[in-house]
Coordinates of C-alpha atoms and ligand atoms in Angstrom, one line a residue:
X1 CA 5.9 38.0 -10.3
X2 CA 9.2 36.4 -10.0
X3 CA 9.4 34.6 -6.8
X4 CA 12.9 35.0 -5.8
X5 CA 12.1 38.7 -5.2
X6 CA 9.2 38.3 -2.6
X7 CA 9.5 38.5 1.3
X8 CA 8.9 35.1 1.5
X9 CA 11.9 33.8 -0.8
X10 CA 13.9 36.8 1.0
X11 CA 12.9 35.4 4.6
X12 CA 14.0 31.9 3.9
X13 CA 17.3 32.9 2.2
X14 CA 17.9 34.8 5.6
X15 CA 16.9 31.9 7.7
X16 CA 19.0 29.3 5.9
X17 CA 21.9 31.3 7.2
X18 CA 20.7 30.5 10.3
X19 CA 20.2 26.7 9.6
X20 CA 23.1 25.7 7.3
X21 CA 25.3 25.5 10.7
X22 CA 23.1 23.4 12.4
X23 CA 23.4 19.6 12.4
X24 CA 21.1 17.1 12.3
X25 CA 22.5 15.3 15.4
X26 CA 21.7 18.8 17.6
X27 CA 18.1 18.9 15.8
X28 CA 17.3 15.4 16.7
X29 CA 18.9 15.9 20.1
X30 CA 16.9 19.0 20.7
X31 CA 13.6 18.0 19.3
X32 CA 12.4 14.4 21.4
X33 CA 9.7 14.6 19.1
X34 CA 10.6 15.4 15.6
X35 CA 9.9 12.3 13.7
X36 CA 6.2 12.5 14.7
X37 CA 6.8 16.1 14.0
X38 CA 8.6 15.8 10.4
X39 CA 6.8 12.8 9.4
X40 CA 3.1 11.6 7.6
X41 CA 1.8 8.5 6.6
X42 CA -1.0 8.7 3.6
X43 CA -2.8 6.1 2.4
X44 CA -0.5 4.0 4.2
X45 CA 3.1 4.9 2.9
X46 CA 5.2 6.7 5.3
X47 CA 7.1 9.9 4.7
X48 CA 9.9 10.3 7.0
X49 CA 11.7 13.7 6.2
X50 CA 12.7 14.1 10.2
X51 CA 16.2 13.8 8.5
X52 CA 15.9 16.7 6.9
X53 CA 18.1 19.6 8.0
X54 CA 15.3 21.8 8.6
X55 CA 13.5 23.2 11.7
X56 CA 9.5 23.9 12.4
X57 CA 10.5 27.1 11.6
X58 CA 11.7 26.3 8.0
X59 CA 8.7 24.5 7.2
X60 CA 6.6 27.6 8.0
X61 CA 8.7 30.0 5.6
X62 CA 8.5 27.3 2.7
X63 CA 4.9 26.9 3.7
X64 CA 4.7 31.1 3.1
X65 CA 6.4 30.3 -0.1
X66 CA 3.8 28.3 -1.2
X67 CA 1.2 30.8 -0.5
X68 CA 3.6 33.4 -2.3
X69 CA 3.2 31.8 -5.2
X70 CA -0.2 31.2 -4.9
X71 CA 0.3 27.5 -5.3
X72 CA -3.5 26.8 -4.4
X73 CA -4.9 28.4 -7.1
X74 CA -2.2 26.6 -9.5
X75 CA -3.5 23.2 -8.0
X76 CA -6.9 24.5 -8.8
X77 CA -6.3 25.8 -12.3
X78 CA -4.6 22.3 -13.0
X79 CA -7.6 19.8 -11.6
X80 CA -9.9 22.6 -13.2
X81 CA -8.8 21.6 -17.1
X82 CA -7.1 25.1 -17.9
X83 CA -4.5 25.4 -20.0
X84 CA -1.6 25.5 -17.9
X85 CA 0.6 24.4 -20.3
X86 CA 0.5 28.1 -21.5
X87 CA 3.3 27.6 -24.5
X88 CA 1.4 25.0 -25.9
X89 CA -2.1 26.2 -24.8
X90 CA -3.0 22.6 -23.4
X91 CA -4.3 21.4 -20.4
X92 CA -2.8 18.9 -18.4
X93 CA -5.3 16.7 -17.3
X94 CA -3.5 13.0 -16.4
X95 CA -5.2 12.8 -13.1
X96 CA -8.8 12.0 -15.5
X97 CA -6.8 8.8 -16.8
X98 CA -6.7 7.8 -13.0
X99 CA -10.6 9.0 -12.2
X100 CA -12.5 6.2 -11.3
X101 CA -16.1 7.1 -10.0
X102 CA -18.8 7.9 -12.4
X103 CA -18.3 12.0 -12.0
X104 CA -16.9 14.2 -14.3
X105 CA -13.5 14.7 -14.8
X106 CA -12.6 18.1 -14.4
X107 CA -15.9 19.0 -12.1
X108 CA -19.0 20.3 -14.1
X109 CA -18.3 23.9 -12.4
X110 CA -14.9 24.0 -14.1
X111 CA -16.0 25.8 -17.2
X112 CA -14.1 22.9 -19.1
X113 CA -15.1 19.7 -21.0
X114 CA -15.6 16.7 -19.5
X115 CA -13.5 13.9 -21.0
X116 CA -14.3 11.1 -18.6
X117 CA -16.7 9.8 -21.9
X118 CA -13.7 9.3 -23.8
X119 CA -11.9 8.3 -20.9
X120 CA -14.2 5.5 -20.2
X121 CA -14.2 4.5 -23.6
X122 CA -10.2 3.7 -23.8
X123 CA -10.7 2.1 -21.0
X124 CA -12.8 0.0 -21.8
X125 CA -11.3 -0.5 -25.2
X126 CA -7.4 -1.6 -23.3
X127 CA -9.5 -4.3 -21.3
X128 CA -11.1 -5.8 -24.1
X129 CA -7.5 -5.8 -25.8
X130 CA -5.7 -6.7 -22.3
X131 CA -8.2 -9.6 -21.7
X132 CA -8.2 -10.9 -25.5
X133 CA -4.5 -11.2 -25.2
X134 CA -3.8 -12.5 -21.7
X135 CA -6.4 -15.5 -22.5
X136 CA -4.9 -16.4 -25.8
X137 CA -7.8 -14.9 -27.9
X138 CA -5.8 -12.3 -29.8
X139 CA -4.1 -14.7 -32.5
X140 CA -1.4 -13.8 -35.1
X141 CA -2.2 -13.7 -38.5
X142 CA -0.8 -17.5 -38.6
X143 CA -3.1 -18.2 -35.4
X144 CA -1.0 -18.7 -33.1
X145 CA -1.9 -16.7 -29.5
X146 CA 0.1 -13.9 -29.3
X147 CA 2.7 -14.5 -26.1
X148 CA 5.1 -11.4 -26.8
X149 CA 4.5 -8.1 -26.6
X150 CA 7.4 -5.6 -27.8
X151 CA 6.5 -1.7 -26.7
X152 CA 8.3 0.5 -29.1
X153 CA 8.6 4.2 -27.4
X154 CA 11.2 5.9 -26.1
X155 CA 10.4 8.7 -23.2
X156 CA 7.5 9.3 -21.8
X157 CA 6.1 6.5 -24.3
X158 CA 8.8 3.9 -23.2
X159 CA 10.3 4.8 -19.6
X160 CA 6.6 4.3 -17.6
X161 CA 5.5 1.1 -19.1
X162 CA 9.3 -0.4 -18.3
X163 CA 9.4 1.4 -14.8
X164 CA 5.9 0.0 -13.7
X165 CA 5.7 -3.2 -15.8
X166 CA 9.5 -4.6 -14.2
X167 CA 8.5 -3.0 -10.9
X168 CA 5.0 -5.5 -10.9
X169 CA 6.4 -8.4 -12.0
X170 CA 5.6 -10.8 -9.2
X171 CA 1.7 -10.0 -11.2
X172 CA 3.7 -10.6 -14.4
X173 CA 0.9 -13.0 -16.9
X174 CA 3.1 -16.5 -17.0
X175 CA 2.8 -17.3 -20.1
X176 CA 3.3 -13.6 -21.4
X177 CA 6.7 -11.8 -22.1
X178 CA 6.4 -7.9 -22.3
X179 CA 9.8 -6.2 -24.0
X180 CA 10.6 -2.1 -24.0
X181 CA 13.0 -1.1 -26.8
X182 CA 13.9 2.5 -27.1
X183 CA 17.0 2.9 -28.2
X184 CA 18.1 3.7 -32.1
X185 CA 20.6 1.5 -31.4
X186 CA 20.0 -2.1 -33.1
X187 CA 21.9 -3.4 -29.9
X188 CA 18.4 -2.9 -28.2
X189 CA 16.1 -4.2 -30.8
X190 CA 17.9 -6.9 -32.5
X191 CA 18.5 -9.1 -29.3
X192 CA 14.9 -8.9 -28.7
X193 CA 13.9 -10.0 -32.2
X194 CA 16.1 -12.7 -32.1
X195 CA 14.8 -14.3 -29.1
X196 CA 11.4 -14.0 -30.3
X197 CA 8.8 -16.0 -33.1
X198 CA 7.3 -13.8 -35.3
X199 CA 4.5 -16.2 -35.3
X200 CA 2.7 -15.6 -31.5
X201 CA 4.7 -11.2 -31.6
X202 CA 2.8 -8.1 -31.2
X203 CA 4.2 -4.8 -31.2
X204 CA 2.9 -2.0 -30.0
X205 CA 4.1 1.2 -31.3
X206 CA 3.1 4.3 -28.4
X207 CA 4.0 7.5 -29.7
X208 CA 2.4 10.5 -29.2
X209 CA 3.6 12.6 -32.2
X210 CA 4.2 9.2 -34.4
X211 CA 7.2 11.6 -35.7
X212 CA 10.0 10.2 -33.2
X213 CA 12.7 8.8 -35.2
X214 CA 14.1 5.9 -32.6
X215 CA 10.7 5.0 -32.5
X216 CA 9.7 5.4 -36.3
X217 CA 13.3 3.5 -36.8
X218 CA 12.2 0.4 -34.3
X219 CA 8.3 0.0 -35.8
X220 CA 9.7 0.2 -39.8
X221 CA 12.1 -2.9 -38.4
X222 CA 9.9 -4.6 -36.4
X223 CA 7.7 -4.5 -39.4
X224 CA 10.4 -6.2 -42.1
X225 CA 11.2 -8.9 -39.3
X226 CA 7.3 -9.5 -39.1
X227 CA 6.7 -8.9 -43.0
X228 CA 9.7 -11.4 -44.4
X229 CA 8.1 -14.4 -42.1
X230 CA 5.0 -13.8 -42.2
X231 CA 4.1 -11.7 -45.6
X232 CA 2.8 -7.8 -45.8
X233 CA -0.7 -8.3 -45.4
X234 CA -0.5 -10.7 -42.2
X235 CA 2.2 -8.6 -40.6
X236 CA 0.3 -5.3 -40.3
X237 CA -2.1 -7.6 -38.4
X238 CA 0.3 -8.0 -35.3
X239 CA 0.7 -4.1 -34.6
X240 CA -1.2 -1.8 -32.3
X241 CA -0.8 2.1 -32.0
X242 CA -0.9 4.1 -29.0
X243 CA -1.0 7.9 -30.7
X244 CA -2.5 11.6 -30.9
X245 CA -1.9 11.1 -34.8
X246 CA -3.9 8.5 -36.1
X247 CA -3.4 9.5 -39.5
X248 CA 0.0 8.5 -39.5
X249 CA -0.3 5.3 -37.7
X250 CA -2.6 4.4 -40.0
X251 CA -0.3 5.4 -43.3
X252 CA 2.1 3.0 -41.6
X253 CA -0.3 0.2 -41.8
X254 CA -1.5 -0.1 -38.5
X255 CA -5.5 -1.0 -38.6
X256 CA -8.2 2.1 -37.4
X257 CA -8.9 -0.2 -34.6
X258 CA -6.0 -1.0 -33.5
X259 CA -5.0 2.7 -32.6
X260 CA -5.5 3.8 -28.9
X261 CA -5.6 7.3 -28.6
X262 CA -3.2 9.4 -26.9
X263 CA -4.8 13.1 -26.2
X264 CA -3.1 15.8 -26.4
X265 CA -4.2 17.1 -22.6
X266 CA -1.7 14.0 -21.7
X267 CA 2.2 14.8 -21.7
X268 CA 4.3 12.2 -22.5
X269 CA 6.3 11.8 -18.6
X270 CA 2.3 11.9 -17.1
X271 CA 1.1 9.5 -19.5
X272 CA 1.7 5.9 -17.9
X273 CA -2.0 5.9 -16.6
X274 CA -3.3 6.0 -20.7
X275 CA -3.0 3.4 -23.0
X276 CA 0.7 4.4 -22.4
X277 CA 0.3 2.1 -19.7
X278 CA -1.2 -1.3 -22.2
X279 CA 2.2 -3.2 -21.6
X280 CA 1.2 -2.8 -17.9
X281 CA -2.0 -3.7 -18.3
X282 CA -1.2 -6.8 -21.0
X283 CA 1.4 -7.9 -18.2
X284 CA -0.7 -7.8 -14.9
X285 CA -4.0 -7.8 -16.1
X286 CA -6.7 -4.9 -15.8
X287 CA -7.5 -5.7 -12.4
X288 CA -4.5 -4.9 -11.1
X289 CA -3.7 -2.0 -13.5
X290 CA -7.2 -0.7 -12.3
X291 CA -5.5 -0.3 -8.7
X292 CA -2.5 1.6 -10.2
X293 CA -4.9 3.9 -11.2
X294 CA -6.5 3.9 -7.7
X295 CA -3.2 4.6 -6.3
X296 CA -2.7 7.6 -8.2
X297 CA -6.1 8.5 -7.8
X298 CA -6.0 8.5 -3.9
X299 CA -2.5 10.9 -4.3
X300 CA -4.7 13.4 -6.2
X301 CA -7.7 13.2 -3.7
X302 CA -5.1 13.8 -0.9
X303 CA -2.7 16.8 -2.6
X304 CA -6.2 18.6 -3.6
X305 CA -7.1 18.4 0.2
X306 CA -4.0 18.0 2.6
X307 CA -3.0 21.5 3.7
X308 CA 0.4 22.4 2.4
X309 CA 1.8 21.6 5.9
X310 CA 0.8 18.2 5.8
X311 CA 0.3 17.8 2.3
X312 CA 3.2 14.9 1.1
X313 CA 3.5 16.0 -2.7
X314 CA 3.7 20.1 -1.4
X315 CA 6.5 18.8 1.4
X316 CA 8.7 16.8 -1.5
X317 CA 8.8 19.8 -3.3
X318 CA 8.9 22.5 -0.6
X319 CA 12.1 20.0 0.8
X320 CA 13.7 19.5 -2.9
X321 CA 13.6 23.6 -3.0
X322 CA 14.7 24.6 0.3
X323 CA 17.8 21.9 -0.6
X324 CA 18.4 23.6 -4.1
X325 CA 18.3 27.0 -3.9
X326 CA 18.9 27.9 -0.3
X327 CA 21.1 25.1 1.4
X328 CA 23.1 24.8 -2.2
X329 CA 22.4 20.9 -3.3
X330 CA 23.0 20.8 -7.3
X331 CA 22.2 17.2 -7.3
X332 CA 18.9 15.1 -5.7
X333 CA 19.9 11.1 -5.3
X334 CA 17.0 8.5 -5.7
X335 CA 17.6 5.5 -4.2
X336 CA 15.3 2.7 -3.8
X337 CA 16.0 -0.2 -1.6
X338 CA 13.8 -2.3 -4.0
X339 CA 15.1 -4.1 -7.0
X340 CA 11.9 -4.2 -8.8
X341 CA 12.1 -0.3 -8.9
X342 CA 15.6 -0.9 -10.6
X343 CA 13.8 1.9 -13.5
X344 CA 12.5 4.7 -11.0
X345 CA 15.7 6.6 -11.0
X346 CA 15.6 7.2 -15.0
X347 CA 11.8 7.4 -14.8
X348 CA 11.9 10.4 -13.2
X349 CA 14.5 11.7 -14.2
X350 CA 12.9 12.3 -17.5
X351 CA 9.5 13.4 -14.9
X352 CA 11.7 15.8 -13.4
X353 CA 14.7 17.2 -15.5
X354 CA 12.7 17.6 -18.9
X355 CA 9.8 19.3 -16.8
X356 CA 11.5 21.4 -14.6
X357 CA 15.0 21.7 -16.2
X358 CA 14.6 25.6 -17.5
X359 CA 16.2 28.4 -16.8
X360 CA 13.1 30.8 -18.1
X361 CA 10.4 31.3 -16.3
X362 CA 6.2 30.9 -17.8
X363 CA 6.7 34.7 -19.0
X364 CA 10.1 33.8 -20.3
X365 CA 11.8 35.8 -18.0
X366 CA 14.9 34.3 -16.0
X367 CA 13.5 32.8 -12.8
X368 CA 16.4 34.3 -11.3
X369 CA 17.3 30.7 -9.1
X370 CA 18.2 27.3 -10.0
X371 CA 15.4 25.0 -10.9
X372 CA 15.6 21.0 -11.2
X373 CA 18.4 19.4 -9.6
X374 CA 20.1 16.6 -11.7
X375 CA 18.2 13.8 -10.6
X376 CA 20.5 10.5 -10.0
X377 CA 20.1 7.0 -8.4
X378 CA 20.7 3.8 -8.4
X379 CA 19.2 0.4 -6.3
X380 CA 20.5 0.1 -2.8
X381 CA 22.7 -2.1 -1.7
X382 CA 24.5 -2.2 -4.7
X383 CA 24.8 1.4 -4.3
X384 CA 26.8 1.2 -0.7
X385 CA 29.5 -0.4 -2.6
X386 CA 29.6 2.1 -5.8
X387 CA 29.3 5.3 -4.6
X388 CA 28.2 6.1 -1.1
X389 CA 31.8 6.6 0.2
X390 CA 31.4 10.0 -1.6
X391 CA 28.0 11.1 0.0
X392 CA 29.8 10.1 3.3
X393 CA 33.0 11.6 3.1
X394 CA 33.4 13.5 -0.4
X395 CA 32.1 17.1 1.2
X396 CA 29.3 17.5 -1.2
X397 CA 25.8 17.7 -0.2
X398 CA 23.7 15.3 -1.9
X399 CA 19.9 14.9 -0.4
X400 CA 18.8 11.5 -1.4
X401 CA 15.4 10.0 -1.2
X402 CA 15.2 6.4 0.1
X403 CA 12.1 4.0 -0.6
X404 CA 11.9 0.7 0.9
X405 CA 8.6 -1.8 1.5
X406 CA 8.1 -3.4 4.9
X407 CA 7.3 -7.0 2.7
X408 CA 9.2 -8.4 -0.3
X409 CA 7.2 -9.8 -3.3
X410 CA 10.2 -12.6 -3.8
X411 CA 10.4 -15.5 -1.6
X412 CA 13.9 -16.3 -0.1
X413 CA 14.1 -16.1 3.6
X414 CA 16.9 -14.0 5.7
X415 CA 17.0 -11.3 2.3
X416 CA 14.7 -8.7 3.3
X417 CA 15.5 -7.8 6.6
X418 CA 19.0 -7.4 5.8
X419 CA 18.0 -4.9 2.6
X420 CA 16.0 -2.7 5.3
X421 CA 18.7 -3.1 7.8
X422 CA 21.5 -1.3 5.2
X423 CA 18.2 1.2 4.3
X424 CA 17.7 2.6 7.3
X425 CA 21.5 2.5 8.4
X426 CA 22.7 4.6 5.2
X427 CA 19.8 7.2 6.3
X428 CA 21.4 7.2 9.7
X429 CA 25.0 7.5 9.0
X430 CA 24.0 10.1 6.7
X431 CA 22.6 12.2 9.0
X432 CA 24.3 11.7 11.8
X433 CA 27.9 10.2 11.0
X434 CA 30.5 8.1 12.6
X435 CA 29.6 10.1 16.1
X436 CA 27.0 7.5 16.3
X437 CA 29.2 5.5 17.6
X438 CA 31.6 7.4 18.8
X439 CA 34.0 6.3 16.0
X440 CA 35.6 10.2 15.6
X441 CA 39.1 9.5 16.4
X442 CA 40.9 8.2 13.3
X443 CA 40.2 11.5 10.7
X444 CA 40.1 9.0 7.5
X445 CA 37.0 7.2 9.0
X446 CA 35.2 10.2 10.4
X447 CA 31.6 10.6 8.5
X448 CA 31.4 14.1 9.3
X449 CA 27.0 13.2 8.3
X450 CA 24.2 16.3 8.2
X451 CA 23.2 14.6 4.7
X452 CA 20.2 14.8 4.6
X453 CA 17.5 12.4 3.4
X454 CA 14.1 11.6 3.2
X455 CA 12.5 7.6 3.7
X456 CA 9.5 6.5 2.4
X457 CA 8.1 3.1 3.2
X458 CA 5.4 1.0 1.9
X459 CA 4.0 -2.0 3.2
X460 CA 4.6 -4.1 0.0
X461 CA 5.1 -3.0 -3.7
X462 CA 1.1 -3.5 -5.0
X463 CA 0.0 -1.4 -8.0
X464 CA -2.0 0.1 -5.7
X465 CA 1.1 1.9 -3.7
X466 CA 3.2 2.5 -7.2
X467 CA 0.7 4.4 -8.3
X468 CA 0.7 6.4 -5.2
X469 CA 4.4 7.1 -5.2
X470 CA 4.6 7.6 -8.9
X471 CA 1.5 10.6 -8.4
X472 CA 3.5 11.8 -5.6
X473 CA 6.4 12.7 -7.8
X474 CA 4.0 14.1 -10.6
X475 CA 2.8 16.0 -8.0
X476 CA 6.0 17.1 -6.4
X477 CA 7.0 18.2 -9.7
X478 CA 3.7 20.3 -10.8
X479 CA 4.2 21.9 -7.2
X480 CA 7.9 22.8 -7.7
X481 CA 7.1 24.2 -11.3
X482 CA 4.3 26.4 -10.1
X483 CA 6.5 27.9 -7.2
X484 CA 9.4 28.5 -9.6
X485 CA 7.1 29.8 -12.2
X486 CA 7.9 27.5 -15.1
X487 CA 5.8 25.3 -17.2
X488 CA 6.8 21.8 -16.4
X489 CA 4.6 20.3 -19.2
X490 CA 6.7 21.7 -22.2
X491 CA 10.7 20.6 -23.0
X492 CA 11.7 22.8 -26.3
X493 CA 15.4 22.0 -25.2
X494 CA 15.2 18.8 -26.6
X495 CA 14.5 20.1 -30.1
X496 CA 17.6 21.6 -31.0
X497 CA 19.3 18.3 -30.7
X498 CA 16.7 16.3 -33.2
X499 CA 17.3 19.2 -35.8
X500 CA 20.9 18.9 -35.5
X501 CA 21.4 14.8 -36.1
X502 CA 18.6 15.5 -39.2
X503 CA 21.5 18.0 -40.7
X504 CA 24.4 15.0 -39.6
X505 CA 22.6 12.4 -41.3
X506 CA 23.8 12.3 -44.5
X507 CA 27.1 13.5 -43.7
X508 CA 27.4 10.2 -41.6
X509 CA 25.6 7.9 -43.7
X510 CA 28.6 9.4 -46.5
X511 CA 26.0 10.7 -49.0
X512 CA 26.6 14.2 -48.7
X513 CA 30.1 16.2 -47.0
X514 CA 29.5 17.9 -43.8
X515 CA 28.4 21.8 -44.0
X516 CA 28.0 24.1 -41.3
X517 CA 29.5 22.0 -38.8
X518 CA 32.2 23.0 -36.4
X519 CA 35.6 21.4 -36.6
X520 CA 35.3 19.3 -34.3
X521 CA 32.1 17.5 -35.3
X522 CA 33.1 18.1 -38.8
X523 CA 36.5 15.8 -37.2
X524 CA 34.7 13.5 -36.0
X525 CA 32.3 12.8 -39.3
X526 CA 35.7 12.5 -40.8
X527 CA 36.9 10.0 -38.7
X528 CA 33.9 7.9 -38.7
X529 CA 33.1 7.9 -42.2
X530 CA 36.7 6.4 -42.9
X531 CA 35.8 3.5 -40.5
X532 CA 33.0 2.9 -42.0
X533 CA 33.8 3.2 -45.3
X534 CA 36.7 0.9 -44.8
X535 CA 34.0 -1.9 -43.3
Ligands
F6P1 O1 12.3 14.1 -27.0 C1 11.5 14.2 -25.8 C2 10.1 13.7 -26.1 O2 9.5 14.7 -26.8 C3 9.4 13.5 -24.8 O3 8.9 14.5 -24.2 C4 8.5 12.4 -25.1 O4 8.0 11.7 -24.0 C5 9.3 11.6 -26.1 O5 10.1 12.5 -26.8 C6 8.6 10.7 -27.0 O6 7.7 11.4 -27.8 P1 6.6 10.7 -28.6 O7 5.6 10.0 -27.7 O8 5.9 11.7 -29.5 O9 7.2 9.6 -29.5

């Protein structure tokens, strides 16, 4: 079935003709009640998407979509361990990572295995690792307590464990430094190195496949620096594995016990909630990592049972596609007013553009529509001053989603109410415009608004409430995959370009000429190699 072609895609296409002229001032005006309407509060974050430009009506036809696409039996086929990652014939099971009562994860009734045993087992394997760290048990090979951790991982193995671990910092161990290096580039490694003593260092290499190259690159590094002060045997001592290939951890030295496994029924962008998630843990301890995982786990509990009406994940996603395919966004702007969430925006990014950035459909048939917007963002208020003067007045329309906490974790007085202050004013001028106050005479400084926006507010940023936003997102993604009809657990696109920099390698590196490359890459080879030739 290809969605575009059923009734209920075909009724909402008919009723966004009615809606695009409508503007949010005439909704709100109309409507006394529509932020109780358009609004929900679960587990104590608020979803305001009253600023939306959509009417009771609109939610009904998206909700009709839903059903279309039979989006509860997806959710059920998900939690029930089947493989809906069809292309790769995997389940995707990250909400068991987050399970924390004593039944099985999926339900005995699913038909599936149970892998809470193994589950448990990590678990309790991270704490005894998390705890032997933050108390200065775990020594070096010279003795000295380890006090640096360096994650080496680069997508869903690096961007989680920076997001969460910068985003919880006020939990941040004192006398612990946790670094994220990604990058190929020895720009991102080297300054790291350089501030640190080999001596009291411990990397931990997370990589699913243990094949990534920028990873692979950073551990073989990380392992000379380590290896020239402290000598081969000793520096395999200071290097844990996070993996699904524990074969080739271990041929790179690591010790047996040192790998954490990293299932294959986990996808990298889901995977913060795994040992994925030990620089989180190392950092603020397994107490608090424990209420991440409660966090998430109270988003699964509530998308399994909220009707799609009032069911926050379904409504991010039901909003994000009546935006993209029938009001016409081509870009979805994330912008928290929270500077610990400075990594959200490239977070999920990679959670939603390599999960839902396809063109092809499950069957490999065109979905016929647009799929994931190019997710953007930045950290509000900085953000005012870069490059809101275009969502005000550049004529393009750009939903954005705002997050802000009612407490900051920092300390300053006369800081936080201002940050909320701008929030919630950017939401308002974006919906409404410079008509707010009557400000409509002078063209150049009309805000014509009907942006529209979502807010969500916490009370404070705990693990507890990241974990709940961060499985809202997951969530909102599944739910937009499943309505599009595309796996969001797969990303071949990102294949072609690994193949192709294997073929440039030795052209660049000046061992072998350039064959089979276009002129202008062949150019640019050209170019390079003279430069650094001549060095
Ligand atoms: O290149 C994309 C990707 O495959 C992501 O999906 C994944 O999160 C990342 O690379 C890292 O992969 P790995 O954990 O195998 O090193």
């Amino acid at each position: 079935m290809n969605i575009t072609e059923t009734p209920a895609w075909k009724a909402l296409a008919e009723h966004a003709g009615e809606m695009k002229p409508r503007h949010l001032r005439e909704l709100f005006a109309s409507d006394p009640g529509r932020f109780s309407r358009f609004s929900l509060d679960v587990e104590g974050m608020l979803f305001d998407y009253s600023k939306q430009r959509i009417a009771p009506k609109t939610l009904d036809l998206l909700v009709a979509l839903a059903d279309a696409a039979r989006l509860g039996t997806q959710i059920d086929a998900l939690f029930s361990g089947a493989p809906v990652n069809r292309s790769e014939h995997r389940a995707a099971l990250h909400m068991a990572l987050r399970h924390l009562d004593d039944s099985p994860f999926p339900s005995s009734d699913s038909g599936f295995e149970d892998v809470m045993p193994q589950v448990r087992a990590l678990r309790e394997r991270m704490g005894e690792l998390v705890r032997a760290i933050r108390d200065g048990a775990l020594r070096g090979a010279s003795g000295e307590p380890i006090r640096a951790v360096v994650n080496l991982g680069v997508g869903g193995s690096g961007l989680g464990p920076k997001m969460a671990t910068q985003a919880l910092e006020h939990l941040a161990h004192p006398g612990l430094r946790v670094f994220h290096v990604s990058n190929f580039d020895d720009a991102d490694l080297w300054p790291v190195l350089d501030k640190l003593d080999p001596r009291s260092t411990l990397f931990i290499v997370t990589s699913k496949t243990f094949t990534t190259q920028e990873t692979l690159t950073n551990a073989r590094s990380a392992r000379d620096w380590l290896l020239s002060a402290l000598g081969a045997e000793a520096a395999m001592e200071q290097f844990v594995a996070v993996t699904g290939n524990a074969e080739a951890a271990q041929a790179f030295g690591i010790r047996p016990d040192r790998v954490y496994p990293f299932w294959e029924w986990v996808g990298g962008r889901f995977s913060l909630w795994s040992a994925v998630g030990l620089p989180i843990a190392i950092s603020i301890g397994m107490e608090h990592f424990e209420n991440f995982l409660a966090g998430g786990a109270a988003m699964d509990r509530h998308f399994r049972a909220a009707p799609f009406s009032a069911n926050l994940p379904v409504l991010m996603a039901l909003i994000g596609i009546w935006n993209t395919n029938f009001l016409g966004a081509s870009t979805h702007l994330l912008n928290p007013y929270c500077q610990p969430l400075c990594w959200l925006p490239g977070y999920l990014q990679q959670l939603e553009m390599e999960s839902n950035g396809k063109t092809l459909g499950d069957d490999a048939d065109p979905v016929g529509a647009d799929t994931a917007p190019v997710l953007w963002g930045g950290i509000g208020s900085d953000t005012q001053h870069a490059y809101f003067q275009l969502l005000h007045q550049g004529g393009r329309l750009i939903p954005c989603d705002f997050i802000a906490c009612a407490e900051s974790e920092a300390a300053l007085p006369g800081h936080h109410e201002q940050l909320l202050a701008n929030c919630l004013a950017q939401a308002e001028a974006l919906a409404f415009g410079s008509a707010v106050l009557g400000e409509e005479e002078d063209p150049r400084k009309r805000c014509p608004g009907n942006q529209p926006s979502s807010v969500f507010l916490l009370p404070r940023l705990g693990p507890f409430q990241l974990g709940l936003l961060i499985a809202a997102y997951e969530h909102k993604v599944f739910t937009q995959g499943a309505i599009w009809g595309i796996n969001p657990f797969d990303q071949w696109g990102v294949e072609l370009g690994k193949k192709l920099a294997r073929r440039l390698l030795p052209a660049i590196a000046g061992t072998e000429m350039p064959t089979g490359s276009d002129t202008s890459t062949a150019g640019l080879i050209a170019w390079l190699r003279a430069r650094i030739h001549e060095r």
